[in-house]
PDB file of C-alpha atoms in Angstrom:
ATOM      1  CA  ALA A   1      83.477 126.686 104.510  1.00 93.00           C
ATOM      2  CA  VAL A   2      83.884 127.833 100.897  1.00 93.00           C
ATOM      3  CA  GLY A   3      83.004 131.377 101.872  1.00 90.00           C
ATOM      4  CA  GLY A   4      85.765 131.258 104.469  1.00 92.00           C
ATOM      5  CA  GLY A   5      88.293 130.065 101.918  1.00 92.00           C
ATOM      6  CA  ASP A   6      88.868 126.677 103.538  1.00 95.00           C
ATOM      7  CA  ARG A   7      88.912 124.183 100.659  1.00 96.00           C
ATOM      8  CA  ALA A   8      89.570 121.138 102.882  1.00 96.00           C
ATOM      9  CA  ALA A   9      86.645 122.001 105.161  1.00 97.00           C
ATOM     10  CA  ALA A  10      84.461 122.713 102.117  1.00 97.00           C
ATOM     11  CA  GLU A  11      85.335 119.330 100.613  1.00 97.00           C
ATOM     12  CA  ALA A  12      84.515 117.583 103.908  1.00 97.00           C
ATOM     13  CA  ALA A  13      81.206 119.466 104.181  1.00 97.00           C
ATOM     14  CA  TRP A  14      80.357 118.607 100.565  1.00 97.00           C
ATOM     15  CA  LEU A  15      81.021 114.916 101.185  1.00 97.00           C
ATOM     16  CA  ASP A  16      78.883 114.914 104.326  1.00 96.00           C
ATOM     17  CA  ALA A  17      75.989 116.616 102.509  1.00 95.00           C
ATOM     18  CA  ARG A  18      76.286 114.381  99.446  1.00 94.00           C
ATOM     19  CA  LEU A  19      76.324 111.179 101.504  1.00 93.00           C
ATOM     20  CA  THR A  20      73.294 112.386 103.456  1.00 91.00           C
ATOM     21  CA  TRP A  21      71.505 112.973 100.146  1.00 90.00           C
ATOM     22  CA  LEU A  22      72.348 109.442  99.056  1.00 88.00           C
ATOM     23  CA  GLU A  23      71.364 107.938 102.407  1.00 86.00           C
ATOM     24  CA  ILE A  24      67.857 109.356 102.079  1.00 80.00           C
ATOM     25  CA  GLY A  25      67.532 107.642  98.728  1.00 73.00           C
ATOM     26  CA  GLN A  26      68.262 110.612  96.445  1.00 73.00           C
ATOM     27  CA  ASP A  27      66.045 111.659  93.570  1.00 55.00           C
ATOM     28  CA  ASN A  28      67.266 109.211  90.952  1.00 56.00           C
ATOM     29  CA  ALA A  29      66.135 106.394  93.188  1.00 45.00           C
ATOM     30  CA  ALA A  30      62.676 107.936  93.310  1.00 52.00           C
ATOM     31  CA  TYR A  31      62.638 108.016  89.528  1.00 57.00           C
ATOM     32  CA  GLY A  32      61.752 111.630  89.138  1.00 66.00           C
ATOM     33  CA  ALA A  33      59.642 112.076  92.264  1.00 69.00           C
ATOM     34  CA  PHE A  34      61.341 115.428  92.838  1.00 79.00           C
ATOM     35  CA  GLY A  35      60.972 116.384  89.186  1.00 79.00           C
ATOM     36  CA  GLU A  36      63.192 119.046  87.684  1.00 85.00           C
ATOM     37  CA  LEU A  37      64.164 120.169  91.178  1.00 88.00           C
ATOM     38  CA  GLY A  38      65.764 116.781  91.852  1.00 86.00           C
ATOM     39  CA  ARG A  39      67.724 116.979  88.608  1.00 87.00           C
ATOM     40  CA  LYS A  40      68.973 120.426  89.537  1.00 92.00           C
ATOM     41  CA  ILE A  41      70.082 119.177  92.964  1.00 93.00           C
ATOM     42  CA  ASP A  42      71.819 116.001  91.830  1.00 90.00           C
ATOM     43  CA  GLY A  43      71.949 115.823  88.057  1.00 88.00           C
ATOM     44  CA  THR A  44      75.072 115.102  86.103  1.00 91.00           C
ATOM     45  CA  SER A  45      76.178 116.832  82.933  1.00 93.00           C
ATOM     46  CA  ALA A  46      75.108 113.828  80.839  1.00 91.00           C
ATOM     47  CA  GLY A  47      72.862 114.912  77.992  1.00 92.00           C
ATOM     48  CA  LEU A  48      73.497 118.619  78.455  1.00 94.00           C
ATOM     49  CA  PRO A  49      74.726 120.197  75.206  1.00 97.00           C
ATOM     50  CA  GLY A  50      77.426 122.190  76.985  1.00 96.00           C
ATOM     51  CA  GLY A  51      78.467 119.341  79.306  1.00 96.00           C
ATOM     52  CA  THR A  52      79.916 120.679  82.543  1.00 96.00           C
ATOM     53  CA  ALA A  53      79.922 124.208  81.061  1.00 96.00           C
ATOM     54  CA  ASP A  54      76.166 124.091  80.506  1.00 97.00           C
ATOM     55  CA  PRO A  55      74.327 126.513  82.822  1.00 95.00           C
ATOM     56  CA  ARG A  56      71.845 123.727  83.631  1.00 95.00           C
ATOM     57  CA  PHE A  57      74.667 121.719  85.241  1.00 96.00           C
ATOM     58  CA  THR A  58      74.019 122.615  88.884  1.00 95.00           C
ATOM     59  CA  GLY A  59      73.834 121.096  92.333  1.00 95.00           C
ATOM     60  CA  PHE A  60      76.087 118.632  94.089  1.00 96.00           C
ATOM     61  CA  HIS A  61      78.135 117.717  91.048  1.00 96.00           C
ATOM     62  CA  ARG A  62      78.689 121.336  90.009  1.00 97.00           C
ATOM     63  CA  VAL A  63      80.064 122.101  93.487  1.00 97.00           C
ATOM     64  CA  GLU A  64      82.112 118.887  93.391  1.00 97.00           C
ATOM     65  CA  LEU A  65      83.726 119.957  90.119  1.00 97.00           C
ATOM     66  CA  ASP A  66      84.402 123.406  91.578  1.00 97.00           C
ATOM     67  CA  LEU A  67      86.125 121.973  94.631  1.00 97.00           C
ATOM     68  CA  TRP A  68      88.100 119.086  93.172  1.00 97.00           C
ATOM     69  CA  GLY A  69      88.524 120.427  89.656  1.00 95.00           C
ATOM     70  CA  GLY A  70      90.772 123.266  90.727  1.00 86.00           C
ATOM     71  CA  GLY A  71      88.123 125.972  90.451  1.00 85.00           C
ATOM     72  CA  ASP A  72      88.281 129.078  92.548  1.00 90.00           C
ATOM     73  CA  LEU A  73      86.445 129.137  95.855  1.00 95.00           C
ATOM     74  CA  THR A  74      84.412 132.198  94.886  1.00 95.00           C
ATOM     75  CA  THR A  75      82.707 130.193  92.148  1.00 95.00           C
ATOM     76  CA  ALA A  76      82.335 127.245  94.521  1.00 96.00           C
ATOM     77  CA  ALA A  77      80.677 129.525  97.082  1.00 96.00           C
ATOM     78  CA  THR A  78      78.209 130.813  94.491  1.00 96.00           C
ATOM     79  CA  ASP A  79      77.378 127.298  93.319  1.00 97.00           C
ATOM     80  CA  ALA A  80      77.100 126.010  96.912  1.00 96.00           C
ATOM     81  CA  GLY A  81      74.678 128.848  97.662  1.00 96.00           C
ATOM     82  CA  ALA A  82      72.584 127.860  94.644  1.00 97.00           C
ATOM     83  CA  LEU A  83      72.572 124.239  95.862  1.00 96.00           C
ATOM     84  CA  GLN A  84      71.487 125.369  99.314  1.00 95.00           C
ATOM     85  CA  THR A  85      68.589 127.273  97.746  1.00 97.00           C
ATOM     86  CA  LEU A  86      67.531 124.228  95.719  1.00 94.00           C
ATOM     87  CA  VAL A  87      67.587 121.946  98.762  1.00 92.00           C
ATOM     88  CA  GLY A  88      65.634 124.592 100.682  1.00 94.00           C
ATOM     89  CA  ARG A  89      62.931 124.482  98.000  1.00 92.00           C
ATOM     90  CA  LEU A  90      62.779 120.700  98.302  1.00 87.00           C
ATOM     91  CA  THR A  91      62.606 120.605 102.089  1.00 86.00           C
ATOM     92  CA  ALA A  92      60.023 123.389 102.286  1.00 88.00           C
ATOM     93  CA  LYS A  93      57.348 120.854 101.366  1.00 81.00           C
ATOM     94  CA  PRO A  94      56.394 117.720 103.298  1.00 78.00           C
ATOM     95  CA  VAL A  95      57.704 114.458 101.830  1.00 72.00           C
ATOM     96  CA  ALA A  96      54.100 113.445 101.073  1.00 71.00           C
ATOM     97  CA  THR A  97      54.104 116.173  98.420  1.00 74.00           C
ATOM     98  CA  TRP A  98      56.841 114.355  96.538  1.00 70.00           C
ATOM     99  CA  LEU A  99      55.889 110.774  97.420  1.00 69.00           C
ATOM    100  CA  PRO A 100      52.186 110.805  98.248  1.00 69.00           C
ATOM    101  CA  ALA A 101      50.384 107.977 100.026  1.00 70.00           C
ATOM    102  CA  THR A 102      48.665 107.044  96.786  1.00 74.00           C
ATOM    103  CA  LYS A 103      49.066 104.000  94.548  1.00 74.00           C
ATOM    104  CA  ALA A 104      51.613 105.924  92.441  1.00 72.00           C
ATOM    105  CA  GLY A 105      53.480 107.120  95.536  1.00 70.00           C
ATOM    106  CA  GLU A 106      53.596 103.622  97.006  1.00 71.00           C
ATOM    107  CA  THR A 107      54.874 102.279  93.703  1.00 74.00           C
ATOM    108  CA  SER A 108      57.697 104.820  93.864  1.00 73.00           C
ATOM    109  CA  TRP A 109      58.685 103.569  97.320  1.00 74.00           C
ATOM    110  CA  ILE A 110      58.627  99.950  96.148  1.00 77.00           C
ATOM    111  CA  LEU A 111      60.816 100.834  93.156  1.00 77.00           C
ATOM    112  CA  ARG A 112      63.297 102.621  95.407  1.00 76.00           C
ATOM    113  CA  VAL A 113      64.485  99.356  96.977  1.00 79.00           C
ATOM    114  CA  HIS A 114      66.212  98.199  93.827  1.00 81.00           C
ATOM    115  CA  GLU A 115      66.705 101.553  92.112  1.00 82.00           C
ATOM    116  CA  VAL A 116      69.064 102.839  94.794  1.00 84.00           C
ATOM    117  CA  LEU A 117      71.513 100.011  94.169  1.00 86.00           C
ATOM    118  CA  GLU A 118      70.953 100.174  90.427  1.00 86.00           C
ATOM    119  CA  ASP A 119      71.990 103.819  90.576  1.00 83.00           C
ATOM    120  CA  ALA A 120      75.050 102.823  92.613  1.00 86.00           C
ATOM    121  CA  LEU A 121      76.080 100.493  89.808  1.00 86.00           C
ATOM    122  CA  ARG A 122      75.156 102.725  86.867  1.00 86.00           C
ATOM    123  CA  ASP A 123      76.277 106.064  88.289  1.00 85.00           C
ATOM    124  CA  SER A 124      78.775 105.545  91.097  1.00 88.00           C
ATOM    125  CA  LEU A 125      80.703 102.365  90.264  1.00 88.00           C
ATOM    126  CA  SER A 126      80.912 103.389  86.619  1.00 89.00           C
ATOM    127  CA  GLY A 127      82.402 106.736  87.625  1.00 88.00           C
ATOM    128  CA  ASN A 128      79.675 108.594  85.720  1.00 89.00           C
ATOM    129  CA  ASP A 129      78.808 110.764  88.708  1.00 90.00           C
ATOM    130  CA  ASP A 130      82.324 111.453  90.005  1.00 94.00           C
ATOM    131  CA  TYR A 131      83.524 114.932  89.202  1.00 96.00           C
ATOM    132  CA  GLY A 132      86.763 114.678  91.124  1.00 96.00           C
ATOM    133  CA  SER A 133      85.917 113.829  94.733  1.00 97.00           C
ATOM    134  CA  GLY A 134      86.764 110.145  94.442  1.00 95.00           C
ATOM    135  CA  SER A 135      83.812 109.363  96.690  1.00 94.00           C
ATOM    136  CA  THR A 136      82.576 106.298  94.798  1.00 92.00           C
ATOM    137  CA  LEU A 137      82.942 103.746  97.597  1.00 92.00           C
ATOM    138  CA  ALA A 138      81.498 106.119 100.179  1.00 93.00           C
ATOM    139  CA  SER A 139      78.570 106.715  97.809  1.00 91.00           C
ATOM    140  CA  VAL A 140      77.922 102.990  97.429  1.00 91.00           C
ATOM    141  CA  THR A 141      78.014 102.583 101.221  1.00 92.00           C
ATOM    142  CA  ALA A 142      75.431 105.368 101.531  1.00 91.00           C
ATOM    143  CA  ASP A 143      73.310 103.660  98.873  1.00 89.00           C
ATOM    144  CA  VAL A 144      73.366 100.422 100.898  1.00 91.00           C
ATOM    145  CA  THR A 145      72.181 102.414 103.926  1.00 90.00           C
ATOM    146  CA  ALA A 146      69.317 103.885 101.882  1.00 87.00           C
ATOM    147  CA  THR A 147      68.375 100.462 100.537  1.00 88.00           C
ATOM    148  CA  ARG A 148      68.250  99.036 104.070  1.00 90.00           C
ATOM    149  CA  GLU A 149      66.074 101.934 105.230  1.00 86.00           C
ATOM    150  CA  VAL A 150      63.528 101.633 102.435  1.00 84.00           C
ATOM    151  CA  LEU A 151      63.480  97.852 102.659  1.00 88.00           C
ATOM    152  CA  GLY A 152      62.905  98.133 106.408  1.00 88.00           C
ATOM    153  CA  ARG A 153      59.794 100.196 105.761  1.00 82.00           C
ATOM    154  CA  LEU A 154      58.537  97.606 103.279  1.00 85.00           C
ATOM    155  CA  ALA A 155      59.539  94.591 105.419  1.00 90.00           C
ATOM    156  CA  PRO A 156      56.012  93.785 106.665  1.00 89.00           C
ATOM    157  CA  LEU A 157      54.759  93.543 103.081  1.00 85.00           C
ATOM    158  CA  VAL A 158      57.700  91.417 101.973  1.00 88.00           C
ATOM    159  CA  ARG A 159      57.562  89.187 105.047  1.00 91.00           C
ATOM    160  CA  ALA A 160      53.880  88.449 104.421  1.00 92.00           C
ATOM    161  CA  ARG A 161      54.602  87.250 100.894  1.00 91.00           C
ATOM    162  CA  ARG A 162      58.140  85.803 101.046  1.00 92.00           C
ATOM    163  CA  PRO A 163      59.202  85.251 104.686  1.00 89.00           C
ATOM    164  CA  HIS A 164      62.777  84.101 103.931  1.00 93.00           C
ATOM    165  CA  LEU A 165      63.562  86.781 101.373  1.00 93.00           C
ATOM    166  CA  LEU A 166      64.469  89.502 103.880  1.00 93.00           C
ATOM    167  CA  HIS A 167      67.197  87.361 105.451  1.00 94.00           C
ATOM    168  CA  ARG A 168      68.667  86.608 102.033  1.00 94.00           C
ATOM    169  CA  ILE A 169      68.627  90.285 101.066  1.00 93.00           C
ATOM    170  CA  ASP A 170      70.184  91.316 104.377  1.00 93.00           C
ATOM    171  CA  THR A 171      72.963  88.762 103.913  1.00 95.00           C
ATOM    172  CA  ARG A 172      73.726  90.078 100.440  1.00 94.00           C
ATOM    173  CA  LEU A 173      73.672  93.709 101.553  1.00 93.00           C
ATOM    174  CA  ALA A 174      76.050  92.829 104.401  1.00 94.00           C
ATOM    175  CA  HIS A 175      78.364  91.148 101.893  1.00 94.00           C
ATOM    176  CA  LEU A 176      78.242  94.192  99.611  1.00 92.00           C
ATOM    177  CA  SER A 177      79.036  96.482 102.563  1.00 89.00           C
ATOM    178  CA  HIS A 178      81.977  94.272 103.501  1.00 91.00           C
ATOM    179  CA  VAL A 179      83.356  94.248  99.941  1.00 91.00           C
ATOM    180  CA  VAL A 180      83.013  98.020  99.532  1.00 87.00           C
ATOM    181  CA  VAL A 181      84.831  98.900 102.756  1.00 76.00           C
TER     182      VAL A 181
END
């Protein structure tokens, strides 16, 4: 879309891709499971000496700034191509590479249940990861979807230890979804 010069279509495609990234639980929720590659795909400019001008500011938020920050579409196309390459590197390996079926890998999955929503609060609702798209509420909705997915995979373990907890969590997630919409 950016290559074709259609900013509106590029913005819609960016939002779809970004929400998909969030719905799978994103890298921040995995607390570094994707390493430096995850930061390049979805890192913000926080902590970078040059801020948004720093060459290490890449990925979704770089493209977001290009599109909604008034940048030219040629730059957006270059940055979108770089993002596509980064995601290609991530998806070239099976998920077990990033989150292995080991004690450490299982711990990462368990952490994801609360980290996804923590990231929604710290990054999205604070505005820290909005570079112009105004997609905060859509991002939180995607984070609720990711939380439900991960919790669903852990449900047998939770149910065995705290049978009533899943219903309580589901009720609260439903309330959050209702408030966000």
